[in-house]
Tab-separated table of C-alpha atoms in Angstrom:
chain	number	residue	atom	x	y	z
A	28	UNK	CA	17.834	30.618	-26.304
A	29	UNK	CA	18.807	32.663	-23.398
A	30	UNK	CA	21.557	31.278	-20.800
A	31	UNK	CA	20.612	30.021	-17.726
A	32	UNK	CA	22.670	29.110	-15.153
A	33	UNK	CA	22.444	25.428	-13.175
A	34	UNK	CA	19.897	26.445	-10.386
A	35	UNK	CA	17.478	28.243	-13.201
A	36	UNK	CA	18.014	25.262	-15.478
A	37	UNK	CA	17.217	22.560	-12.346
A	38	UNK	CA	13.937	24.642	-11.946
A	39	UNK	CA	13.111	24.251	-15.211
A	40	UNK	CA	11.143	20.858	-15.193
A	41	UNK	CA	10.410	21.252	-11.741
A	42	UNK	CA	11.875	21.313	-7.801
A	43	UNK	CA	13.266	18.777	-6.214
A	44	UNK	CA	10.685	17.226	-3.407
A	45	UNK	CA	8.301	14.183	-2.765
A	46	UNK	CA	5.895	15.657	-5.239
A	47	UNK	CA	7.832	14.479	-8.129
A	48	UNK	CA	8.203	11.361	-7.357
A	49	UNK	CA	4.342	10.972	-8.052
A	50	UNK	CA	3.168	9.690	-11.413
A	51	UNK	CA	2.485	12.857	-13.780
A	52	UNK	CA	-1.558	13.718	-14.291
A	53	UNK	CA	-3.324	16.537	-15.551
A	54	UNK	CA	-6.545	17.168	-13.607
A	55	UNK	CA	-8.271	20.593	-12.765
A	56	UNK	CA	-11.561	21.711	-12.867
A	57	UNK	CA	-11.818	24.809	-10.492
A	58	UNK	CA	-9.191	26.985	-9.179
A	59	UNK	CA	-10.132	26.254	-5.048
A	60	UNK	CA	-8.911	21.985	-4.953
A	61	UNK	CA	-5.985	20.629	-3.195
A	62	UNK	CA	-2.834	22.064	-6.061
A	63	UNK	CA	-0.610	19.016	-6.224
A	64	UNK	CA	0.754	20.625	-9.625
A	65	UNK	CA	1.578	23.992	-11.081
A	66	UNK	CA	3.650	26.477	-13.308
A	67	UNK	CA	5.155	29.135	-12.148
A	68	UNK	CA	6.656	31.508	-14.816
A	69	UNK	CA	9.746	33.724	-15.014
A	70	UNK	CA	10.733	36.996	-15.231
A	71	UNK	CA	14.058	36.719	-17.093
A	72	UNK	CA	14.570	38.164	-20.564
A	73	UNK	CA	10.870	40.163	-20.555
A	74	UNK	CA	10.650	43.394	-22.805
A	75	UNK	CA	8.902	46.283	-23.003
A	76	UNK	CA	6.460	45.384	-26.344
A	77	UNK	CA	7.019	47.475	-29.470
A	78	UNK	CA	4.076	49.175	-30.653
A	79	UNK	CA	1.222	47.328	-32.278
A	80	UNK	CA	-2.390	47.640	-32.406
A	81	UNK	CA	-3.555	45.372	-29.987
A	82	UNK	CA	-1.882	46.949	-27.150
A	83	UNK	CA	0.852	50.173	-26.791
A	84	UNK	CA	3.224	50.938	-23.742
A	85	UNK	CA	4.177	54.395	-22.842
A	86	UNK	CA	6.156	54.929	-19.866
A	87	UNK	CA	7.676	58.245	-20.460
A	88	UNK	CA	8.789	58.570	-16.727
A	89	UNK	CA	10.606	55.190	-16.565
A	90	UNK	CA	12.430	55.717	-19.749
A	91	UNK	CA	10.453	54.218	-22.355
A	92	UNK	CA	7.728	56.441	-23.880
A	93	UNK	CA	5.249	56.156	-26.209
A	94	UNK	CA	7.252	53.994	-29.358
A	95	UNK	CA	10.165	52.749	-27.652
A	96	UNK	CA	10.753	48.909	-26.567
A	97	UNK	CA	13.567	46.898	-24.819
A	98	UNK	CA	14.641	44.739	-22.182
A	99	UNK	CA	13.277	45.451	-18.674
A	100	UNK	CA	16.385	46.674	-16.637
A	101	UNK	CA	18.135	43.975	-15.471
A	102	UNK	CA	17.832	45.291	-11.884
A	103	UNK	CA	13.893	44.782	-11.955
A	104	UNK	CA	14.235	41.174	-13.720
A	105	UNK	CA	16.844	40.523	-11.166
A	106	UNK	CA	14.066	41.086	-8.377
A	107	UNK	CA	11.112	39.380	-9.655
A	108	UNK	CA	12.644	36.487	-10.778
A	109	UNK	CA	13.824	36.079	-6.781
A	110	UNK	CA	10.461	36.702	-5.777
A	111	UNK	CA	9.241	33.904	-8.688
A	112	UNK	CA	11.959	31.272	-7.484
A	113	UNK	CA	11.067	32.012	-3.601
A	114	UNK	CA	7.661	31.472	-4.350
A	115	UNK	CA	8.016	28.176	-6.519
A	116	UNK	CA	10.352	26.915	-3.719
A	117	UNK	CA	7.218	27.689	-1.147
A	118	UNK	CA	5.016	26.119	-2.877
A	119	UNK	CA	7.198	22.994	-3.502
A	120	UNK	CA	7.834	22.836	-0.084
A	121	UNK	CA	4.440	22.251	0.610
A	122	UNK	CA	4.524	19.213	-1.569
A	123	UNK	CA	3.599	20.769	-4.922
A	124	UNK	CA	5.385	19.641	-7.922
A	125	UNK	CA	6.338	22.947	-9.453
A	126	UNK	CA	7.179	23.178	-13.480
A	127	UNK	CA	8.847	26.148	-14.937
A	128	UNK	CA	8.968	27.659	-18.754
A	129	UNK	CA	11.984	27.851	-20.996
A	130	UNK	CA	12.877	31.410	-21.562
A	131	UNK	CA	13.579	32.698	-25.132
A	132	UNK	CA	14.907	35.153	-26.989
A	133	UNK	CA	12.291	38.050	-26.579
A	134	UNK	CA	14.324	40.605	-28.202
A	135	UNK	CA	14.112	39.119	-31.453
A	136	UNK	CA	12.035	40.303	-34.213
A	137	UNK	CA	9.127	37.642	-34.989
A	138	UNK	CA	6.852	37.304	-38.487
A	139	UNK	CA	4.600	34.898	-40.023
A	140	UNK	CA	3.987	35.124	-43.686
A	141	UNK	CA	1.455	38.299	-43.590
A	142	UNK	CA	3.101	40.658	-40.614
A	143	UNK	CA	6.139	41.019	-38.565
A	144	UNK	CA	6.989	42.964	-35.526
A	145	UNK	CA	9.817	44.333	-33.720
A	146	UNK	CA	9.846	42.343	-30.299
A	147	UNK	CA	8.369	39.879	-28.221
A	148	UNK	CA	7.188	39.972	-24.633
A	149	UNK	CA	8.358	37.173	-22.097
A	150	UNK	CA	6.991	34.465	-19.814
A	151	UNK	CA	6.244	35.523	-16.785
A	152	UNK	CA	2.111	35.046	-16.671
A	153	UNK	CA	1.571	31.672	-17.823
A	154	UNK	CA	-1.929	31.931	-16.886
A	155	UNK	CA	-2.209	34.385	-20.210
A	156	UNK	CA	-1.709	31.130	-22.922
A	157	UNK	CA	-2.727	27.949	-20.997
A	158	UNK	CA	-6.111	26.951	-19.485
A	159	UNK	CA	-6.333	23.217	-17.743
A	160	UNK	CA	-10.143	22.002	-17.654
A	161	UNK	CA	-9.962	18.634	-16.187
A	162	UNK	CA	-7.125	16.536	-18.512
A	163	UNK	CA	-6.999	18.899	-21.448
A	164	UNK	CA	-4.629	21.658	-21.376
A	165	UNK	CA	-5.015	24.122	-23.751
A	166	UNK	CA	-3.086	26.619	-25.643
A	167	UNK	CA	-5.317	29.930	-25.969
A	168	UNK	CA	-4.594	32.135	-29.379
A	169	UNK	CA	-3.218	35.162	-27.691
A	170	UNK	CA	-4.144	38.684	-29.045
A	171	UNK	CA	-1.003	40.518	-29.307
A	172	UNK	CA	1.565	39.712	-32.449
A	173	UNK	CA	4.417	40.062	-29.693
A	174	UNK	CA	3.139	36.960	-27.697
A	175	UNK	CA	2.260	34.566	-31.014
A	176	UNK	CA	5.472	32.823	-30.508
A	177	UNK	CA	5.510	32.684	-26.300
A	178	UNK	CA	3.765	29.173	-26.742
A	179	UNK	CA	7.376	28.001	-27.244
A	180	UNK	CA	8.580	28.717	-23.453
A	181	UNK	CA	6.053	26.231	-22.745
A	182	UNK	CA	6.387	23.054	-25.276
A	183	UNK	CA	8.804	21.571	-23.011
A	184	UNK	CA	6.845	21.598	-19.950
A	185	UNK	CA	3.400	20.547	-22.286
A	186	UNK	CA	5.636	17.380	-24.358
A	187	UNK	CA	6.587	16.196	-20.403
A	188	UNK	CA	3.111	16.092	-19.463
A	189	UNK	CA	2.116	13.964	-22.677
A	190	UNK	CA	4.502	11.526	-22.389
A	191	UNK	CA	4.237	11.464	-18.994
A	192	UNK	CA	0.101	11.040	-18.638
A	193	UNK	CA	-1.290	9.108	-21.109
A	194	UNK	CA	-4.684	10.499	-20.742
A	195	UNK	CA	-3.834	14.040	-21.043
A	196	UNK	CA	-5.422	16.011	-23.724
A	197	UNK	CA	-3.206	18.510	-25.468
A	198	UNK	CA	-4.827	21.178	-27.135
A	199	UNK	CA	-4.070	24.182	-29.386
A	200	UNK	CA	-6.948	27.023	-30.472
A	201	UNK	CA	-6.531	27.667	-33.941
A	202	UNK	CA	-3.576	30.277	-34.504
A	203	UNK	CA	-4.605	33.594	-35.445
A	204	UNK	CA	-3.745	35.306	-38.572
A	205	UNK	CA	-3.879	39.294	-36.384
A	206	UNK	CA	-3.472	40.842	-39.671
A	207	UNK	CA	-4.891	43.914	-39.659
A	208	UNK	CA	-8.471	42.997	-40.223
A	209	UNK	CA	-8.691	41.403	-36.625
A	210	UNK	CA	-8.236	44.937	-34.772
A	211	UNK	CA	-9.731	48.141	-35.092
A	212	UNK	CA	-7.856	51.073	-36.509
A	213	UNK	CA	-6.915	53.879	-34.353
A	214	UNK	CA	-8.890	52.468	-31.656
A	215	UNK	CA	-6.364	53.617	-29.086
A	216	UNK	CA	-6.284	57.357	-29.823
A	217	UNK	CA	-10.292	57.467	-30.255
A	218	UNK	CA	-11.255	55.353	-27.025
A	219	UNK	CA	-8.420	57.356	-24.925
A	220	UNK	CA	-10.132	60.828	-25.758
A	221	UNK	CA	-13.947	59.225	-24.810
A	222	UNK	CA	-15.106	59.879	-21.054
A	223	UNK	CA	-15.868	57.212	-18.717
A	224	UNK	CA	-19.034	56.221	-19.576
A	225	UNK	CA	-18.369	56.371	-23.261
A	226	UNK	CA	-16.067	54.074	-22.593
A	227	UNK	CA	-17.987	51.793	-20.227
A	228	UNK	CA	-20.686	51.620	-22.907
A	229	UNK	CA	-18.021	50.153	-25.435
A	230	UNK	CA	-17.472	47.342	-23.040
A	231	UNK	CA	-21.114	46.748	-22.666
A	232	UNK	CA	-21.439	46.808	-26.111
A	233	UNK	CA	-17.893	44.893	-26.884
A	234	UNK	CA	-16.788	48.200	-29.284
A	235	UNK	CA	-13.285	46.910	-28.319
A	236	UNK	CA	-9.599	47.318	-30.169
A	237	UNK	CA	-10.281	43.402	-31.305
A	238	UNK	CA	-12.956	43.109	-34.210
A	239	UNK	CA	-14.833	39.429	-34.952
A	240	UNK	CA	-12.228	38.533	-38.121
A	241	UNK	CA	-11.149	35.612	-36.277
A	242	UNK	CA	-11.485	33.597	-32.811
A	243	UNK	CA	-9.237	35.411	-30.260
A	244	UNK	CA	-9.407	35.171	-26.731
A	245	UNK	CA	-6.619	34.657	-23.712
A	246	UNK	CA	-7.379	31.679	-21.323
A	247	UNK	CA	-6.820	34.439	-17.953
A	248	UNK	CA	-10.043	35.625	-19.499
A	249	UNK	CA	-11.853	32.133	-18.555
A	250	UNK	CA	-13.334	31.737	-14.739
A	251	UNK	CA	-13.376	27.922	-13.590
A	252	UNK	CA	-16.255	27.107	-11.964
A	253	UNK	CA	-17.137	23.027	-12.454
A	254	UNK	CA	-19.472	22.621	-15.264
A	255	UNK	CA	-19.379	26.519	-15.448
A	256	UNK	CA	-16.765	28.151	-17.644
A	257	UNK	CA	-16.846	32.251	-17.301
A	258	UNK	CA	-15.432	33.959	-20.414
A	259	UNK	CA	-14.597	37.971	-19.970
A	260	UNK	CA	-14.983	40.233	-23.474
A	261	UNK	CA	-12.281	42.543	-23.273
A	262	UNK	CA	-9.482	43.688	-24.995
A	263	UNK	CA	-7.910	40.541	-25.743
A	264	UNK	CA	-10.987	37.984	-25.601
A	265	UNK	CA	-13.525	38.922	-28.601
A	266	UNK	CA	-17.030	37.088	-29.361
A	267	UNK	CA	-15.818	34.728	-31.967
A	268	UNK	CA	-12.997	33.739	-29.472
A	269	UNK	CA	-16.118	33.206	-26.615
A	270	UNK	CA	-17.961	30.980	-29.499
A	271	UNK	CA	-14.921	28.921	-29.954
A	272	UNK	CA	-14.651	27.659	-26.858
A	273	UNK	CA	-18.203	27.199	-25.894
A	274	UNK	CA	-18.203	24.860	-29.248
A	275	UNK	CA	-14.497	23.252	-27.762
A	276	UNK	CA	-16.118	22.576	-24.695
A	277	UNK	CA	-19.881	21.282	-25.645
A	278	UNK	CA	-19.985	19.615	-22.117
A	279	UNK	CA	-20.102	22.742	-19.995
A	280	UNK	CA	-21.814	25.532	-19.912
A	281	UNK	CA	-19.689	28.669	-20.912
A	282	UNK	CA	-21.217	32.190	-20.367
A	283	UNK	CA	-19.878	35.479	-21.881
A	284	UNK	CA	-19.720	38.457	-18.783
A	285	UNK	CA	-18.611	42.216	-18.585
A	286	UNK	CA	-17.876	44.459	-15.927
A	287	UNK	CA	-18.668	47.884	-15.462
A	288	UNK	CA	-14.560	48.197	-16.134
A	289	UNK	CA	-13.374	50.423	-18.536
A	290	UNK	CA	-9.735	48.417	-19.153
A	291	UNK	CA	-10.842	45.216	-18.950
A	292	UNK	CA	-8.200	42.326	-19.092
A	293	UNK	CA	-8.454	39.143	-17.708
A	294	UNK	CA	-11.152	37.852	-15.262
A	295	UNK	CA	-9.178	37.224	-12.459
A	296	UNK	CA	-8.760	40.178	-10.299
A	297	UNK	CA	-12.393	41.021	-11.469
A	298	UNK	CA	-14.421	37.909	-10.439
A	299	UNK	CA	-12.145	35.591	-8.345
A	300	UNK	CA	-13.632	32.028	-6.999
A	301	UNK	CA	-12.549	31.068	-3.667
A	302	UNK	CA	-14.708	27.920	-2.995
A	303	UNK	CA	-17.912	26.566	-3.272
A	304	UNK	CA	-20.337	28.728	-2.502
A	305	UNK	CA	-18.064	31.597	-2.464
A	306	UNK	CA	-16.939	34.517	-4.935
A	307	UNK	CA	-14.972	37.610	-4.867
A	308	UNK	CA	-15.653	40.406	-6.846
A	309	UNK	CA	-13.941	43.737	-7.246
A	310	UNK	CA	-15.865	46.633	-6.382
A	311	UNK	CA	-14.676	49.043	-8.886
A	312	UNK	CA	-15.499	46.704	-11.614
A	313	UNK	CA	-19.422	45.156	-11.005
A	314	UNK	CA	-20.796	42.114	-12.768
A	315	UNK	CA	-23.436	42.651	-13.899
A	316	UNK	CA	-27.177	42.288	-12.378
A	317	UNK	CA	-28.050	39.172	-14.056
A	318	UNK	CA	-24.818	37.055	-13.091
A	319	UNK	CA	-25.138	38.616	-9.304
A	320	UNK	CA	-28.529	37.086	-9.514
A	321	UNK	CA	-27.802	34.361	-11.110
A	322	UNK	CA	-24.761	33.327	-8.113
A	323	UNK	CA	-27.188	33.916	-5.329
A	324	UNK	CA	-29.799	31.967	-6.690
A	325	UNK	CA	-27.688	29.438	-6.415
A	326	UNK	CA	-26.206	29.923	-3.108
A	327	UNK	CA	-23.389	31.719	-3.397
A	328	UNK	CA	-22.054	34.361	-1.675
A	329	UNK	CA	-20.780	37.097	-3.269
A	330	UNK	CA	-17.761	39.267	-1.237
A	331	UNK	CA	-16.693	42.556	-2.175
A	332	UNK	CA	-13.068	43.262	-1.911
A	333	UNK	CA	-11.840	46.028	0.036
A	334	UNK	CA	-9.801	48.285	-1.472
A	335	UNK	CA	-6.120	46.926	-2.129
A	336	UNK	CA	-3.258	48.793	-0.441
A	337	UNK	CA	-2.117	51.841	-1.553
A	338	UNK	CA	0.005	52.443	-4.707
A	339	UNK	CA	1.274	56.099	-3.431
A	340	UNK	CA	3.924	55.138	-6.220
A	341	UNK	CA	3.122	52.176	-8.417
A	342	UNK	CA	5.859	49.785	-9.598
A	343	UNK	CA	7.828	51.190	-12.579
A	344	UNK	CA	6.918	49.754	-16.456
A	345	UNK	CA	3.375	48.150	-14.817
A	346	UNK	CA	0.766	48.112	-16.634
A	347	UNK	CA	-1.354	46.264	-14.180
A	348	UNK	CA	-3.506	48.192	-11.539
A	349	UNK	CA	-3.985	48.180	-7.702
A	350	UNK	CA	-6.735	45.770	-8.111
A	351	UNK	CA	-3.798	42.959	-9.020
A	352	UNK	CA	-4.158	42.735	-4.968
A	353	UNK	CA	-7.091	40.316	-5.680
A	354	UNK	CA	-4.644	37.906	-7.897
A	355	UNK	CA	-4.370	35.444	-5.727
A	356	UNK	CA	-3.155	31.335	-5.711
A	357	UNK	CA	-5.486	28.894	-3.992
A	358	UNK	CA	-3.835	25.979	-2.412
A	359	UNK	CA	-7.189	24.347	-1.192
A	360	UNK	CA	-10.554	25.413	-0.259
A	361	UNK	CA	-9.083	26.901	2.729
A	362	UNK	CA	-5.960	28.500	1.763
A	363	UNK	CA	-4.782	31.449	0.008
A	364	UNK	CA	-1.529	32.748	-1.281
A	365	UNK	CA	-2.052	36.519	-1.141
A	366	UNK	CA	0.268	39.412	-1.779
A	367	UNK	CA	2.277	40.271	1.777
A	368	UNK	CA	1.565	43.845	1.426
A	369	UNK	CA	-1.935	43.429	1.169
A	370	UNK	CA	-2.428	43.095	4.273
A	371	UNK	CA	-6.241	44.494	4.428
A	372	UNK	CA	-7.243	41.669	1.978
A	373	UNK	CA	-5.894	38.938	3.760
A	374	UNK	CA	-7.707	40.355	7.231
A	375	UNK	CA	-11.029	40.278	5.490
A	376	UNK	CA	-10.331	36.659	3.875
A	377	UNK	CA	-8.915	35.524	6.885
A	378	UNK	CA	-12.576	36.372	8.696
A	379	UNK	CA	-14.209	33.630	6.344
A	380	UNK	CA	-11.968	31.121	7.499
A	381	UNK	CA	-9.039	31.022	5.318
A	382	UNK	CA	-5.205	30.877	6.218
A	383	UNK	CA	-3.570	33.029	4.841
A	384	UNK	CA	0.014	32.282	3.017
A	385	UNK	CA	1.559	35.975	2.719
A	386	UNK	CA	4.337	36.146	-0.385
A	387	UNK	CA	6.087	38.675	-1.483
A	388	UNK	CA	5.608	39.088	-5.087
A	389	UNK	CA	5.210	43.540	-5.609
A	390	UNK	CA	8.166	43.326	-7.872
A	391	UNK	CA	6.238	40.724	-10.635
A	392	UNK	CA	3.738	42.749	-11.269
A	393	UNK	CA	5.736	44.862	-13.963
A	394	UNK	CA	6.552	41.637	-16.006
A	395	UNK	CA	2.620	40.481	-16.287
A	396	UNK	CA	0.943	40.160	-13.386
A	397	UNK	CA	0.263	38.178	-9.826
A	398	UNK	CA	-0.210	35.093	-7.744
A	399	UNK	CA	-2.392	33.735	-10.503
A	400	UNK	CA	-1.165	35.318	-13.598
A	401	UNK	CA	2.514	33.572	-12.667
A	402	UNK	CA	0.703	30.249	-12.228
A	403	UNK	CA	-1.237	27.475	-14.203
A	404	UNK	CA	-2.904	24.725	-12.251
A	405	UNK	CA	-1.788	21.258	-13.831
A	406	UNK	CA	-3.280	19.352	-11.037
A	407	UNK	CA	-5.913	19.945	-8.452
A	408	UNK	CA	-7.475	16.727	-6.711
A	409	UNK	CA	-11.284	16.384	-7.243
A	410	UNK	CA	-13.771	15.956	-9.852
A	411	UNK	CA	-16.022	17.524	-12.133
A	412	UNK	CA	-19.107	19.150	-10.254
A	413	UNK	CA	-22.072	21.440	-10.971
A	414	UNK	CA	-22.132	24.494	-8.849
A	415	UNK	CA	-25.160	25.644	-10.127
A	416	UNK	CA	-28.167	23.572	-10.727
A	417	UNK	CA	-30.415	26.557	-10.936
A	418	UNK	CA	-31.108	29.069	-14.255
A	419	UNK	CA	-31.536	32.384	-14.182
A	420	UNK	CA	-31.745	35.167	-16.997
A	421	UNK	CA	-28.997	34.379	-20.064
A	422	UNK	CA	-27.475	31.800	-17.511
């Protein structure tokens, strides 16, 4: 384990306010109800992956090119992991009970019995590994041999929540094998040297890096809608991982979607619920026609983003793109936490009614993410509901 000093060890199992004094239960069906309860992850002891075939980091202009790996400087873990404290304290402050992981050692070299590999990665986007739908949280597989382990920053948190709500489902997708049968091999090098619409066509086709060996899929690729589960194919969320949980969760109705996005990872800067009756969508990456029909058949309106401030230089070691401006935290149906620079965003959001929480949070994104990717909802008041009582197409 990695040291921690008093204050990071306090924040561990929460903040100190009135939430906590409120009997623990896990309850979330959507991502726009009133958050009582949340995660918020941290930035300390992240690395720069080694090499592997799911995914491969090459920052030759920050110091670690193409087969290198290693902790993040300490001067960038030093900033986001203010930014991640300031914003758990502003959300507990607002009367949120506010959970945070255990950091490990993500140096280390991890195996199982068939493969090992040089590092780890860290816990900054809890979002990645755990999906609540309504008192179930569950642990997602993860795609990437330097994340199989990461489920252990979270046991403490999970093992709270069970003895703490006896009606709490605790779940765990089957652990994946990622030998090298589950991926593809020199996927990279081939899809890097295809044009753009080669490589759109993979992704319509799901001719990712991840082949159908084995259920795989992260839970930041699943959209909560109600009765409506959204699953994104993309480079770390196969078929056989989409089948898996539309058998886990026979009660809903889970749908499989693309975007016209040639990277795709993760739904939610793609195709981002705000409330009832009201989606955002990124305009560089289109659903497509039949689940645009299928929302305004059924009433909903569907906003394009404008285009997210300017990255004239984007944040050293980040993988993530300018479109992480549409990562956003929902406190209720009428409030959103948005980034403070993107200050275009919250204008247009504000003009449907929403107050707007700005927080600064630019110096996360390196370590995994936004607003949502930091986060996991635990508890949001309401109830299961069916957004969409109408059919259309594959939906």
């Amino acid at each position: 384990m990695t040291e921690q000093s008093d204050s990071a060890t306090a924040l561990n199992t929460g903040l100190t306010s009135t939430a906590d004094s409120r009997p623990l239960r896990v309850n979330a069906w959507n991502g726009w109800d009133p958050l009582r309860h949340v995660i918020v992850g941290r930035a300390e002891g992240t690395v720069v992956q080694a090499p592997e075939h799911a995914v491969r980091r090459d920052y030759p202009d920050d110091g670690f090119p193409l087969g290198t790996y290693g902790p993040m400087p300490a001067e960038m873990v030093a900033e986001a992991d203010e930014q991640l404290d300031n914003f758990a304290k502003l959300l507990s402050d607002r009367g949120i009970r506010v959970d945070r992981p255990t950091p490990i050692d993500f140096t280390q070299q991890v195996s199982t019995p068939e493969w090992s590999h040089d590092s780890m990665f860290g816990c900054m986007p809890p979002r990645d590994l755990l999906l609540t739908v309504g008192n179930e949280v569950l642990e997602a597989t993860m795609s990437y041999r330097s994340r199989w382990f990461e489920y252990l920053c979270y046991r403490p948190v999970l093992q709270n929540l069970f003895e703490g709500d006896s009606k709490m489902r605790w779940e765990a997708a089957p652990k994946p094998r990622l030998t090298d049968e589950s991926f593809k091999p020199g996927f990279w090098d081939e899809f890097n040297g295809q044009s753009t619409e080669e490589q759109l066509a993979r992704v319509r086709n799901y001719d990712l890096v991840l082949t159908e060996a084995e259920p795989l899929f992260d839970a930041a690729d699943v959209a909560r809608f109600g009765k409506d589960l959204f699953v994104q194919l993309s480079f770390v969320t196969n078929r056989s991982g989409y089948d898996w949980l539309k058998r886990h969760f026979p009660d809903h109705r889970v749908h499989a979607v693309t975007s016209t996005n040639t990277h795709p990872l993760h739904i939610d800067s793609t195709w981002v619920p705000l409330r009832p009756g009201l989606v955002l969508h990124c305009g560089e990456r289109l659903a497509d026609a039949e689940l645009m029909e299928f929302f305004k058949l059924n009433d909903w309106e569907v906003i394009e983003a404008v285009q997210p401030a300017s990255w004239d230089h984007p944040p050293k070691l980040s993988f993530c793109s300018p479109w992480l401006a549409a990562n956003m935290l929902n406190l209720d149906q009428n409030t959103l936490c948005i980034e403070e620079k993107e200050e275009r965003l919250s204008e247009q959001l504000s003009s449907y009614g929403f107050e707007i929480v700005p927080v600064p949070f630019r110096a996360v994104g390196p370590f995994g993410g936004g607003l949502h990717c930091s986060t996991v909802d635990i508890e949001r008041e309401g109830g299961l509901e069916d957004y969409f009582p109408r059919r259309y197409g594959r939906f």
